[in-house]
PDB file of C-alpha atoms and ligand atoms in Angstrom:
ATOM      1  CA  MET A  67      -0.123   0.095  -0.025  1.00  0.00           C
ATOM      2  CA  ALA A  68       1.361   3.383  -0.668  1.00  0.00           C
ATOM      3  CA  ALA A  69      -1.718   5.675   0.399  1.00  0.00           C
ATOM      4  CA  ARG A  70      -0.624   9.412  -0.134  1.00  0.00           C
ATOM      5  CA  LYS A  71      -1.374  12.482   1.687  1.00  0.00           C
ATOM      6  CA  VAL A  72      -4.904  13.828   0.949  1.00  0.00           C
ATOM      7  CA  ILE A  73      -4.790  17.964   0.541  1.00  0.00           C
ATOM      8  CA  ARG A  74      -7.286  19.776   1.680  1.00  0.00           C
ATOM      9  CA  MET A  75      -9.360  23.077   0.890  1.00  0.00           C
ATOM     10  CA  GLY A  76      -7.174  25.972   0.514  1.00  0.00           C
ATOM     11  CA  HIS A  77      -4.381  24.169  -1.129  1.00  0.00           C
ATOM     12  CA  PRO A  78      -4.250  25.981  -4.588  1.00  0.00           C
ATOM     13  CA  THR A  79      -3.711  22.587  -6.504  1.00  0.00           C
ATOM     14  CA  LEU A  80      -7.310  21.764  -5.527  1.00  0.00           C
ATOM     15  CA  ARG A  81      -8.285  25.228  -7.437  1.00  0.00           C
ATOM     16  CA  LYS A  82      -6.140  24.405 -10.787  1.00  0.00           C
ATOM     17  CA  VAL A  83      -7.600  22.902 -13.964  1.00  0.00           C
ATOM     18  CA  ALA A  84      -5.724  19.682 -14.098  1.00  0.00           C
ATOM     19  CA  ALA A  85      -3.460  18.823 -17.057  1.00  0.00           C
ATOM     20  CA  LEU A  86      -4.389  16.352 -19.751  1.00  0.00           C
ATOM     21  CA  VAL A  87      -2.889  13.004 -19.784  1.00  0.00           C
ATOM     22  CA  GLU A  88      -0.663  12.039 -22.714  1.00  0.00           C
ATOM     23  CA  ILE A  89      -1.750   8.952 -24.068  1.00  0.00           C
ATOM     24  CA  HIS A  90       1.727   7.533 -24.130  1.00  0.00           C
ATOM     25  CA  GLU A  91       2.173   8.274 -20.405  1.00  0.00           C
ATOM     26  CA  ILE A  92      -0.585   5.885 -19.459  1.00  0.00           C
ATOM     27  CA  GLY A  93       1.417   2.579 -19.998  1.00  0.00           C
ATOM     28  CA  THR A  94       4.353   3.867 -17.779  1.00  0.00           C
ATOM     29  CA  PRO A  95       5.295   2.377 -14.516  1.00  0.00           C
ATOM     30  CA  GLU A  96       5.130   5.833 -12.905  1.00  0.00           C
ATOM     31  CA  PHE A  97       1.489   6.453 -14.192  1.00  0.00           C
ATOM     32  CA  GLN A  98       0.312   2.858 -13.300  1.00  0.00           C
ATOM     33  CA  GLU A  99       1.944   3.477  -9.884  1.00  0.00           C
ATOM     34  CA  LEU A 100       0.021   6.945  -9.573  1.00  0.00           C
ATOM     35  CA  LEU A 101      -3.142   4.789 -10.314  1.00  0.00           C
ATOM     36  CA  VAL A 102      -2.368   2.038  -7.587  1.00  0.00           C
ATOM     37  CA  ASP A 103      -1.498   4.953  -5.076  1.00  0.00           C
ATOM     38  CA  LEU A 104      -4.885   6.569  -5.881  1.00  0.00           C
ATOM     39  CA  TYR A 105      -6.808   3.596  -5.077  1.00  0.00           C
ATOM     40  CA  ASP A 106      -4.771   2.820  -1.859  1.00  0.00           C
ATOM     41  CA  THR A 107      -5.357   6.597  -0.884  1.00  0.00           C
ATOM     42  CA  MET A 108      -9.177   6.080  -1.650  1.00  0.00           C
ATOM     43  CA  LYS A 109      -9.431   2.805   0.343  1.00  0.00           C
ATOM     44  CA  VAL A 110      -7.773   4.143   3.584  1.00  0.00           C
ATOM     45  CA  GLU A 111      -9.415   7.317   3.474  1.00  0.00           C
ATOM     46  CA  GLY A 112     -12.681   5.352   3.032  1.00  0.00           C
ATOM     47  CA  GLY A 113     -13.649   7.199  -0.212  1.00  0.00           C
ATOM     48  CA  ILE A 114     -15.959   6.058  -2.956  1.00  0.00           C
ATOM     49  CA  GLY A 115     -14.234   8.368  -5.387  1.00  0.00           C
ATOM     50  CA  ILE A 116     -10.774  10.208  -5.658  1.00  0.00           C
ATOM     51  CA  ALA A 117      -9.126  12.493  -8.092  1.00  0.00           C
ATOM     52  CA  ALA A 118      -5.307  13.077  -8.716  1.00  0.00           C
ATOM     53  CA  PRO A 119      -5.075  16.479  -7.587  1.00  0.00           C
ATOM     54  CA  GLN A 120      -6.473  15.368  -4.169  1.00  0.00           C
ATOM     55  CA  ILE A 121      -3.160  13.908  -3.623  1.00  0.00           C
ATOM     56  CA  ASN A 122      -1.259  17.008  -5.141  1.00  0.00           C
ATOM     57  CA  ILE A 123      -0.886  15.504  -8.705  1.00  0.00           C
ATOM     58  CA  SER A 124      -2.524  17.923 -11.276  1.00  0.00           C
ATOM     59  CA  LYS A 125      -3.526  15.626 -14.040  1.00  0.00           C
ATOM     60  CA  GLN A 126      -6.833  14.563 -15.325  1.00  0.00           C
ATOM     61  CA  VAL A 127      -7.246  11.303 -13.552  1.00  0.00           C
ATOM     62  CA  THR A 128     -10.015  10.119 -11.080  1.00  0.00           C
ATOM     63  CA  LEU A 129     -11.144   6.910  -9.852  1.00  0.00           C
ATOM     64  CA  ILE A 130     -14.834   5.746  -8.753  1.00  0.00           C
ATOM     65  CA  GLU A 131     -15.958   2.721  -6.987  1.00  0.00           C
ATOM     66  CA  LEU A 132     -18.882   2.187  -5.340  1.00  0.00           C
ATOM     67  CA  PRO A 133     -18.494  -0.720  -2.982  1.00  0.00           C
ATOM     68  CA  ALA A 134     -20.837  -3.556  -2.683  1.00  0.00           C
ATOM     69  CA  ASN A 135     -22.143  -4.490   0.845  1.00  0.00           C
ATOM     70  CA  SER A 136     -20.636  -1.639   2.597  1.00  0.00           C
ATOM     71  CA  GLU A 137     -22.288  -0.751   5.875  1.00  0.00           C
ATOM     72  CA  ARG A 138     -22.331   3.105   4.988  1.00  0.00           C
ATOM     73  CA  TYR A 139     -23.458   2.724   1.473  1.00  0.00           C
ATOM     74  CA  GLY A 140     -25.164  -0.690   1.799  1.00  0.00           C
ATOM     75  CA  THR A 141     -28.601   0.118   0.119  1.00  0.00           C
ATOM     76  CA  LEU A 142     -26.823   2.053  -2.839  1.00  0.00           C
ATOM     77  CA  GLU A 143     -25.878   0.531  -6.106  1.00  0.00           C
ATOM     78  CA  SER A 144     -22.285  -0.857  -6.350  1.00  0.00           C
ATOM     79  CA  SER A 145     -20.329  -0.138  -9.337  1.00  0.00           C
ATOM     80  CA  PRO A 146     -17.067  -1.846 -10.850  1.00  0.00           C
ATOM     81  CA  LEU A 147     -13.980   0.271 -10.567  1.00  0.00           C
ATOM     82  CA  PHE A 148     -14.108   3.092 -12.857  1.00  0.00           C
ATOM     83  CA  THR A 149     -10.379   4.728 -14.019  1.00  0.00           C
ATOM     84  CA  ILE A 150     -11.436   7.873 -15.709  1.00  0.00           C
ATOM     85  CA  ILE A 151      -8.860   9.817 -17.673  1.00  0.00           C
ATOM     86  CA  ASN A 152      -9.293  13.158 -19.744  1.00  0.00           C
ATOM     87  CA  PRO A 153     -12.884  13.139 -19.210  1.00  0.00           C
ATOM     88  CA  VAL A 154     -15.544  15.027 -21.260  1.00  0.00           C
ATOM     89  CA  LEU A 155     -18.971  15.430 -19.679  1.00  0.00           C
ATOM     90  CA  SER A 156     -22.246  16.530 -21.475  1.00  0.00           C
ATOM     91  CA  VAL A 157     -25.634  16.530 -19.527  1.00  0.00           C
ATOM     92  CA  LYS A 158     -28.286  14.104 -20.966  1.00  0.00           C
ATOM     93  CA  ASP A 159     -30.763  14.749 -18.297  1.00  0.00           C
ATOM     94  CA  SER A 160     -30.781  18.199 -16.853  1.00  0.00           C
ATOM     95  CA  SER A 161     -33.493  17.895 -14.334  1.00  0.00           C
ATOM     96  CA  LEU A 162     -31.751  18.372 -10.851  1.00  0.00           C
ATOM     97  CA  GLN A 163     -31.460  15.767  -8.259  1.00  0.00           C
ATOM     98  CA  GLY A 164     -29.961  16.285  -4.636  1.00  0.00           C
ATOM     99  CA  PHE A 165     -27.686  14.370  -2.430  1.00  0.00           C
ATOM    100  CA  TRP A 166     -25.649  15.146   0.773  1.00  0.00           C
ATOM    101  CA  GLU A 167     -21.985  15.247  -0.481  1.00  0.00           C
ATOM    102  CA  GLY A 168     -18.924  15.124   1.421  1.00  0.00           C
ATOM    103  CA  CYS A 169     -15.039  15.294   0.376  1.00  0.00           C
ATOM    104  CA  LEU A 170     -11.989  13.755   1.593  1.00  0.00           C
ATOM    105  CA  SER A 171     -10.281  17.257   0.816  1.00  0.00           C
ATOM    106  CA  VAL A 172     -13.186  19.266   2.851  1.00  0.00           C
ATOM    107  CA  PRO A 173     -13.050  16.667   5.943  1.00  0.00           C
ATOM    108  CA  GLY A 174     -15.915  16.975   8.555  1.00  0.00           C
ATOM    109  CA  LEU A 175     -18.607  18.538   6.587  1.00  0.00           C
ATOM    110  CA  ARG A 176     -21.703  17.549   4.556  1.00  0.00           C
ATOM    111  CA  GLY A 177     -23.531  19.774   2.120  1.00  0.00           C
ATOM    112  CA  PHE A 178     -26.641  19.375   0.052  1.00  0.00           C
ATOM    113  CA  VAL A 179     -25.569  19.631  -3.612  1.00  0.00           C
ATOM    114  CA  GLU A 180     -28.285  19.671  -6.746  1.00  0.00           C
ATOM    115  CA  ARG A 181     -26.847  18.193  -9.868  1.00  0.00           C
ATOM    116  CA  PRO A 182     -28.010  17.043 -13.256  1.00  0.00           C
ATOM    117  CA  ARG A 183     -29.473  13.314 -12.818  1.00  0.00           C
ATOM    118  CA  MET A 184     -28.119  11.898 -16.207  1.00  0.00           C
ATOM    119  CA  ILE A 185     -24.701  12.603 -17.849  1.00  0.00           C
ATOM    120  CA  HIS A 186     -22.477  11.282 -20.768  1.00  0.00           C
ATOM    121  CA  ILE A 187     -18.901  10.913 -20.500  1.00  0.00           C
ATOM    122  CA  ASP A 188     -16.141  10.402 -22.989  1.00  0.00           C
ATOM    123  CA  TYR A 189     -12.989   9.284 -21.399  1.00  0.00           C
ATOM    124  CA  ILE A 190      -9.872   7.301 -21.752  1.00  0.00           C
ATOM    125  CA  ASN A 191      -9.338   4.308 -19.461  1.00  0.00           C
ATOM    126  CA  GLU A 192      -6.226   2.683 -17.504  1.00  0.00           C
ATOM    127  CA  LEU A 193      -5.363   0.968 -20.689  1.00  0.00           C
ATOM    128  CA  GLY A 194      -5.323   4.032 -22.917  1.00  0.00           C
ATOM    129  CA  GLU A 195      -8.404   2.877 -24.503  1.00  0.00           C
ATOM    130  CA  LYS A 196     -11.283   5.171 -25.554  1.00  0.00           C
ATOM    131  CA  LYS A 197     -14.440   4.523 -23.802  1.00  0.00           C
ATOM    132  CA  GLU A 198     -17.883   6.198 -23.126  1.00  0.00           C
ATOM    133  CA  ILE A 199     -20.438   5.870 -20.513  1.00  0.00           C
ATOM    134  CA  VAL A 200     -23.995   7.282 -19.529  1.00  0.00           C
ATOM    135  CA  VAL A 201     -24.510   7.303 -15.706  1.00  0.00           C
ATOM    136  CA  ASP A 202     -27.732   8.543 -13.755  1.00  0.00           C
ATOM    137  CA  ASP A 203     -29.021   8.696 -10.307  1.00  0.00           C
ATOM    138  CA  PHE A 204     -26.388   8.524  -7.399  1.00  0.00           C
ATOM    139  CA  LEU A 205     -23.546   7.553  -9.624  1.00  0.00           C
ATOM    140  CA  ALA A 206     -24.186  10.511 -11.632  1.00  0.00           C
ATOM    141  CA  THR A 207     -23.615  12.665  -8.721  1.00  0.00           C
ATOM    142  CA  VAL A 208     -20.351  10.853  -7.850  1.00  0.00           C
ATOM    143  CA  PHE A 209     -18.984  11.319 -11.568  1.00  0.00           C
ATOM    144  CA  GLN A 210     -19.864  14.864 -11.438  1.00  0.00           C
ATOM    145  CA  HIS A 211     -18.158  15.362  -7.822  1.00  0.00           C
ATOM    146  CA  GLU A 212     -15.057  13.768  -9.164  1.00  0.00           C
ATOM    147  CA  LEU A 213     -14.923  15.288 -12.593  1.00  0.00           C
ATOM    148  CA  ASP A 214     -15.235  18.749 -10.900  1.00  0.00           C
ATOM    149  CA  HIS A 215     -11.856  18.042  -8.820  1.00  0.00           C
ATOM    150  CA  LEU A 216     -10.135  17.868 -12.478  1.00  0.00           C
ATOM    151  CA  PHE A 217     -11.447  21.424 -13.299  1.00  0.00           C
ATOM    152  CA  GLY A 218     -10.578  23.045  -9.861  1.00  0.00           C
ATOM    153  CA  LYS A 219     -14.182  22.833  -8.520  1.00  0.00           C
ATOM    154  CA  LEU A 220     -15.263  21.455  -4.874  1.00  0.00           C
ATOM    155  CA  TYR A 221     -18.809  20.481  -4.032  1.00  0.00           C
ATOM    156  CA  ILE A 222     -19.196  23.537  -1.613  1.00  0.00           C
ATOM    157  CA  ASP A 223     -18.988  25.777  -4.805  1.00  0.00           C
ATOM    158  CA  ARG A 224     -22.382  24.138  -6.164  1.00  0.00           C
ATOM    159  CA  ILE A 225     -24.316  24.476  -3.079  1.00  0.00           C
ATOM    160  CA  THR A 226     -27.111  26.692  -3.746  1.00  0.00           C
ATOM    161  CA  ASP A 227     -28.522  27.020  -0.317  1.00  0.00           C
ATOM    162  CA  ILE A 228     -25.577  27.544   2.117  1.00  0.00           C
ATOM    163  CA  SER A 229     -27.817  26.584   5.050  1.00  0.00           C
ATOM    164  CA  LYS A 230     -27.287  22.997   3.910  1.00  0.00           C
ATOM    165  CA  LEU A 231     -23.762  23.032   4.616  1.00  0.00           C
ATOM    166  CA  SER A 232     -23.198  21.412   8.211  1.00  0.00           C
ATOM    167  CA  TYR A 233     -20.793  19.674  10.324  1.00  0.00           C
ATOM    168  CA  LEU A 234     -20.856  15.887  10.319  1.00  0.00           C
ATOM    169  CA  GLU A 235     -22.131  15.682  14.231  1.00  0.00           C
ATOM    170  CA  GLU A 236     -24.832  18.123  13.480  1.00  0.00           C
ATOM    171  CA  PHE A 237     -25.530  16.612  10.343  1.00  0.00           C
ATOM    172  CA  ALA A 238     -26.121  13.148  11.955  1.00  0.00           C
ATOM    173  CA  GLU A 239     -27.939  15.008  14.880  1.00  0.00           C
ATOM    174  CA  PHE A 240     -30.340  16.979  13.172  1.00  0.00           C
ATOM    175  CA  ASN A 241     -30.712  16.250   9.638  1.00  0.00           C
ATOM    176  CA  GLY A 242     -32.581  13.255   9.582  1.00  0.00           C
ATOM    177  CA  ALA A 243     -31.343  12.181   6.164  1.00  0.00           C
ATOM    178  CA  LYS A 244     -30.662   8.625   5.862  1.00  0.00           C
ATOM    179  CA  LYS A 245     -27.035   8.009   6.009  1.00  0.00           C
ATOM    180  CA  GLU A 246     -26.924   6.352   2.449  1.00  0.00           C
ATOM    181  CA  ASP A 247     -27.922   9.864   1.028  1.00  0.00           C
ATOM    182  CA  SER A 248     -24.390  11.077   1.618  1.00  0.00           C
ATOM    183  CA  LEU A 249     -21.081  10.478   0.186  1.00  0.00           C
ATOM    184  CA  ASP A 250     -17.341  11.028   0.614  1.00  0.00           C
ATOM    185  CA  GLU A 251     -15.124  11.578  -2.265  1.00  0.00           C
TER     186      GLU A 251
HETATM  187 ZN1   ZN X   7     -14.344  15.337  -3.365  1.00  0.00          ZN
END
């Protein structure tokens, strides 16, 4: 395991547009090591997604994996591990859905964010292959949260009602939202 340090809000790397990954770079040992380290960091931190800028690598790479049978996300769908490189997003259904979001780079907080409910993404996978995917519901929110990290955005930028930003303890005590409606990325 080679989990790396997760940088937090206030670090300038989180506010930069990350660099596109060169295709020839994907097969190199250094890049594959980055993917392993990202995965290990995501697991150690208990996230369901992580983006390279969160470990201070300003490249357009993010991993997403909704675990099956986790206590925390137990009633939500699980997903395979997605390695998303150089994504291009388009909205398929702009009607909004809201989830309580959290972020490894904004620890201790939850905020309610509304995002389009269905999106299409063109991307490159870990083998350097061109892929596309359409995701909806919770997974669409997870993808949008992660992709935002590649373009210098944090979920707190997307909160339209700032009264719906809460510390975790107060969220648990007062919000009454089901725990499966929140996520950490
Ligand atoms: Zn995040």
